[in-house]
Amino acid sequence: MKEDDRHEYESLLIRQLEKFRAVKGISQREMSLSLGQSAGYIAKLTSGHNLPSMIAFFWICDYFHIHPSDFFNEEIAGNPALIDSIVKGLYKLSDDQLNYILALVQDLSKKS
C-alpha cells in the first residue's frame, strides 16, 4: 500500500509505533515475540500491510506502558510511562501545588 492511500491515523499509528519502539531500544522482531506474535508481526504493521486488532493495540500500549489515549499524542517523546506517572501524580495536588509545578515547567521549557 502506498503511503498516500493510508488513512492519516494509520500513518500516525506507524510513526508512533516506530517512535516508541526506538525509545525503548528494541527490534521489531523482539517486540513481536514479546507480544506473543510471529517474528514479523511488527514489521507488517510498520510497513502498512496489516493493522492491529483492538486487543492487539491494547497489548502494544501495555507493552510501552502507555494509555491508549496517549498513544496517538505526537507531543509525547522520550519516556511515556514516566510522563503517565507524573500526570497521575498531578491529580493528587492542590491548586497551589499545581501552580508551582506549572511555573517550574514553564521555567524549564525556556531553558530547553
mmCIF file of C-alpha atoms in Angstrom:
data_model
loop_
_atom_site.group_PDB
_atom_site.id
_atom_site.type_symbol
_atom_site.label_atom_id
_atom_site.label_comp_id
_atom_site.label_asym_id
_atom_site.label_seq_id
_atom_site.Cartn_x
_atom_site.Cartn_y
_atom_site.Cartn_z
ATOM 1 C CA MET A 1 0.000 0.000 0.000
ATOM 2 C CA LYS A 2 1.325 3.432 -0.915
ATOM 3 C CA GLU A 3 1.606 5.940 1.925
ATOM 4 C CA ASP A 4 -0.774 8.275 0.044
ATOM 5 C CA ASP A 5 -3.501 5.619 0.258
ATOM 6 C CA ARG A 6 -3.322 5.328 4.036
ATOM 7 C CA HIS A 7 -5.732 6.976 6.419
ATOM 8 C CA GLU A 8 -3.989 9.700 8.439
ATOM 9 C CA TYR A 9 -4.429 7.702 11.655
ATOM 10 C CA GLU A 10 -2.870 4.632 10.103
ATOM 11 C CA SER A 11 0.204 6.685 9.238
ATOM 12 C CA LEU A 12 0.199 8.132 12.761
ATOM 13 C CA LEU A 13 -0.025 4.630 14.250
ATOM 14 C CA ILE A 14 3.029 3.582 12.240
ATOM 15 C CA ARG A 15 5.023 6.692 13.237
ATOM 16 C CA GLN A 16 4.148 6.355 16.914
ATOM 17 C CA LEU A 17 4.832 2.623 16.981
ATOM 18 C CA GLU A 18 8.268 3.178 15.472
ATOM 19 C CA LYS A 19 8.986 6.130 17.787
ATOM 20 C CA PHE A 20 8.090 4.257 20.979
ATOM 21 C CA ARG A 21 9.939 1.153 19.809
ATOM 22 C CA ALA A 22 13.070 3.209 19.097
ATOM 23 C CA VAL A 23 12.849 4.916 22.507
ATOM 24 C CA LYS A 24 12.631 1.501 24.135
ATOM 25 C CA GLY A 25 15.595 0.353 22.021
ATOM 26 C CA ILE A 26 14.144 -2.926 20.818
ATOM 27 C CA SER A 27 13.969 -4.571 17.434
ATOM 28 C CA GLN A 28 10.751 -5.245 15.566
ATOM 29 C CA ARG A 29 11.382 -8.971 15.976
ATOM 30 C CA GLU A 30 11.956 -8.721 19.725
ATOM 31 C CA MET A 31 8.789 -6.699 20.194
ATOM 32 C CA SER A 32 6.766 -9.083 18.026
ATOM 33 C CA LEU A 33 7.860 -12.076 20.054
ATOM 34 C CA SER A 34 7.309 -10.242 23.362
ATOM 35 C CA LEU A 35 3.708 -9.636 22.287
ATOM 36 C CA GLY A 36 3.292 -13.353 21.578
ATOM 37 C CA GLN A 37 3.107 -12.792 17.830
ATOM 38 C CA SER A 38 5.094 -14.094 14.882
ATOM 39 C CA ALA A 39 8.589 -12.660 14.425
ATOM 40 C CA GLY A 40 7.462 -10.398 11.563
ATOM 41 C CA TYR A 41 4.287 -9.021 13.185
ATOM 42 C CA ILE A 42 5.586 -5.514 13.960
ATOM 43 C CA ALA A 43 7.314 -5.316 10.559
ATOM 44 C CA LYS A 44 3.938 -5.982 8.898
ATOM 45 C CA LEU A 45 2.320 -3.245 10.982
ATOM 46 C CA THR A 46 5.008 -0.655 10.304
ATOM 47 C CA SER A 47 5.040 -1.426 6.587
ATOM 48 C CA GLY A 48 1.292 -0.814 6.437
ATOM 49 C CA HIS A 49 0.453 -4.350 5.334
ATOM 50 C CA ASN A 50 -1.609 -5.029 8.460
ATOM 51 C CA LEU A 51 -3.372 -3.108 11.201
ATOM 52 C CA PRO A 52 -3.555 -4.412 14.752
ATOM 53 C CA SER A 53 -6.850 -5.622 16.169
ATOM 54 C CA MET A 54 -8.164 -3.541 19.046
ATOM 55 C CA ILE A 55 -6.951 -6.083 21.610
ATOM 56 C CA ALA A 56 -3.517 -6.197 19.929
ATOM 57 C CA PHE A 57 -3.425 -2.384 20.046
ATOM 58 C CA PHE A 58 -4.122 -2.550 23.799
ATOM 59 C CA TRP A 59 -1.307 -5.105 24.185
ATOM 60 C CA ILE A 60 1.015 -2.728 22.318
ATOM 61 C CA CYS A 61 0.031 0.106 24.658
ATOM 62 C CA ASP A 62 0.608 -2.133 27.681
ATOM 63 C CA TYR A 63 3.985 -3.100 26.255
ATOM 64 C CA PHE A 64 5.014 0.560 26.145
ATOM 65 C CA HIS A 65 3.281 1.313 29.481
ATOM 66 C CA ILE A 66 1.185 3.979 27.808
ATOM 67 C CA HIS A 67 -2.538 4.677 27.941
ATOM 68 C CA PRO A 68 -4.269 4.081 24.589
ATOM 69 C CA SER A 69 -5.473 7.689 24.528
ATOM 70 C CA ASP A 70 -1.858 8.866 24.813
ATOM 71 C CA PHE A 71 -0.538 6.578 22.078
ATOM 72 C CA PHE A 72 -1.575 8.995 19.328
ATOM 73 C CA ASN A 73 -0.270 12.108 21.091
ATOM 74 C CA GLU A 74 2.731 13.060 18.961
ATOM 75 C CA GLU A 75 3.933 15.522 21.593
ATOM 76 C CA ILE A 76 4.858 12.658 23.907
ATOM 77 C CA ALA A 77 8.531 11.982 23.441
ATOM 78 C CA GLY A 78 11.035 10.093 25.478
ATOM 79 C CA ASN A 79 9.540 8.016 28.230
ATOM 80 C CA PRO A 80 5.729 7.799 28.008
ATOM 81 C CA ALA A 81 5.498 5.683 31.177
ATOM 82 C CA LEU A 82 7.309 8.377 33.156
ATOM 83 C CA ILE A 83 5.038 11.080 31.747
ATOM 84 C CA ASP A 84 1.983 8.988 32.645
ATOM 85 C CA SER A 85 3.244 8.566 36.228
ATOM 86 C CA ILE A 86 3.810 12.307 36.549
ATOM 87 C CA VAL A 87 0.348 13.132 35.209
ATOM 88 C CA LYS A 88 -1.293 10.667 37.601
ATOM 89 C CA GLY A 89 0.583 12.282 40.478
ATOM 90 C CA LEU A 90 -0.649 15.732 39.453
ATOM 91 C CA TYR A 91 -4.260 14.715 40.080
ATOM 92 C CA LYS A 92 -3.471 14.484 43.797
ATOM 93 C CA LEU A 93 -2.035 18.008 44.159
ATOM 94 C CA SER A 94 -3.698 21.171 45.411
ATOM 95 C CA ASP A 95 -4.176 24.226 43.191
ATOM 96 C CA ASP A 96 -1.213 25.941 44.858
ATOM 97 C CA GLN A 97 0.999 22.926 44.215
ATOM 98 C CA LEU A 98 -0.183 22.716 40.602
ATOM 99 C CA ASN A 99 0.601 26.403 40.040
ATOM 100 C CA TYR A 100 4.083 25.808 41.450
ATOM 101 C CA ILE A 101 4.596 22.844 39.103
ATOM 102 C CA LEU A 102 3.313 24.908 36.159
ATOM 103 C CA ALA A 103 5.793 27.708 36.904
ATOM 104 C CA LEU A 104 8.599 25.163 37.200
ATOM 105 C CA VAL A 105 7.684 23.503 33.888
ATOM 106 C CA GLN A 106 7.466 26.884 32.143
ATOM 107 C CA ASP A 107 10.879 27.847 33.507
ATOM 108 C CA LEU A 108 12.432 24.531 32.463
ATOM 109 C CA SER A 109 10.865 24.818 28.986
ATOM 110 C CA LYS A 110 12.579 28.184 28.466
ATOM 111 C CA LYS A 111 15.946 26.598 29.186
ATOM 112 C CA SER A 112 15.496 23.732 26.713
#
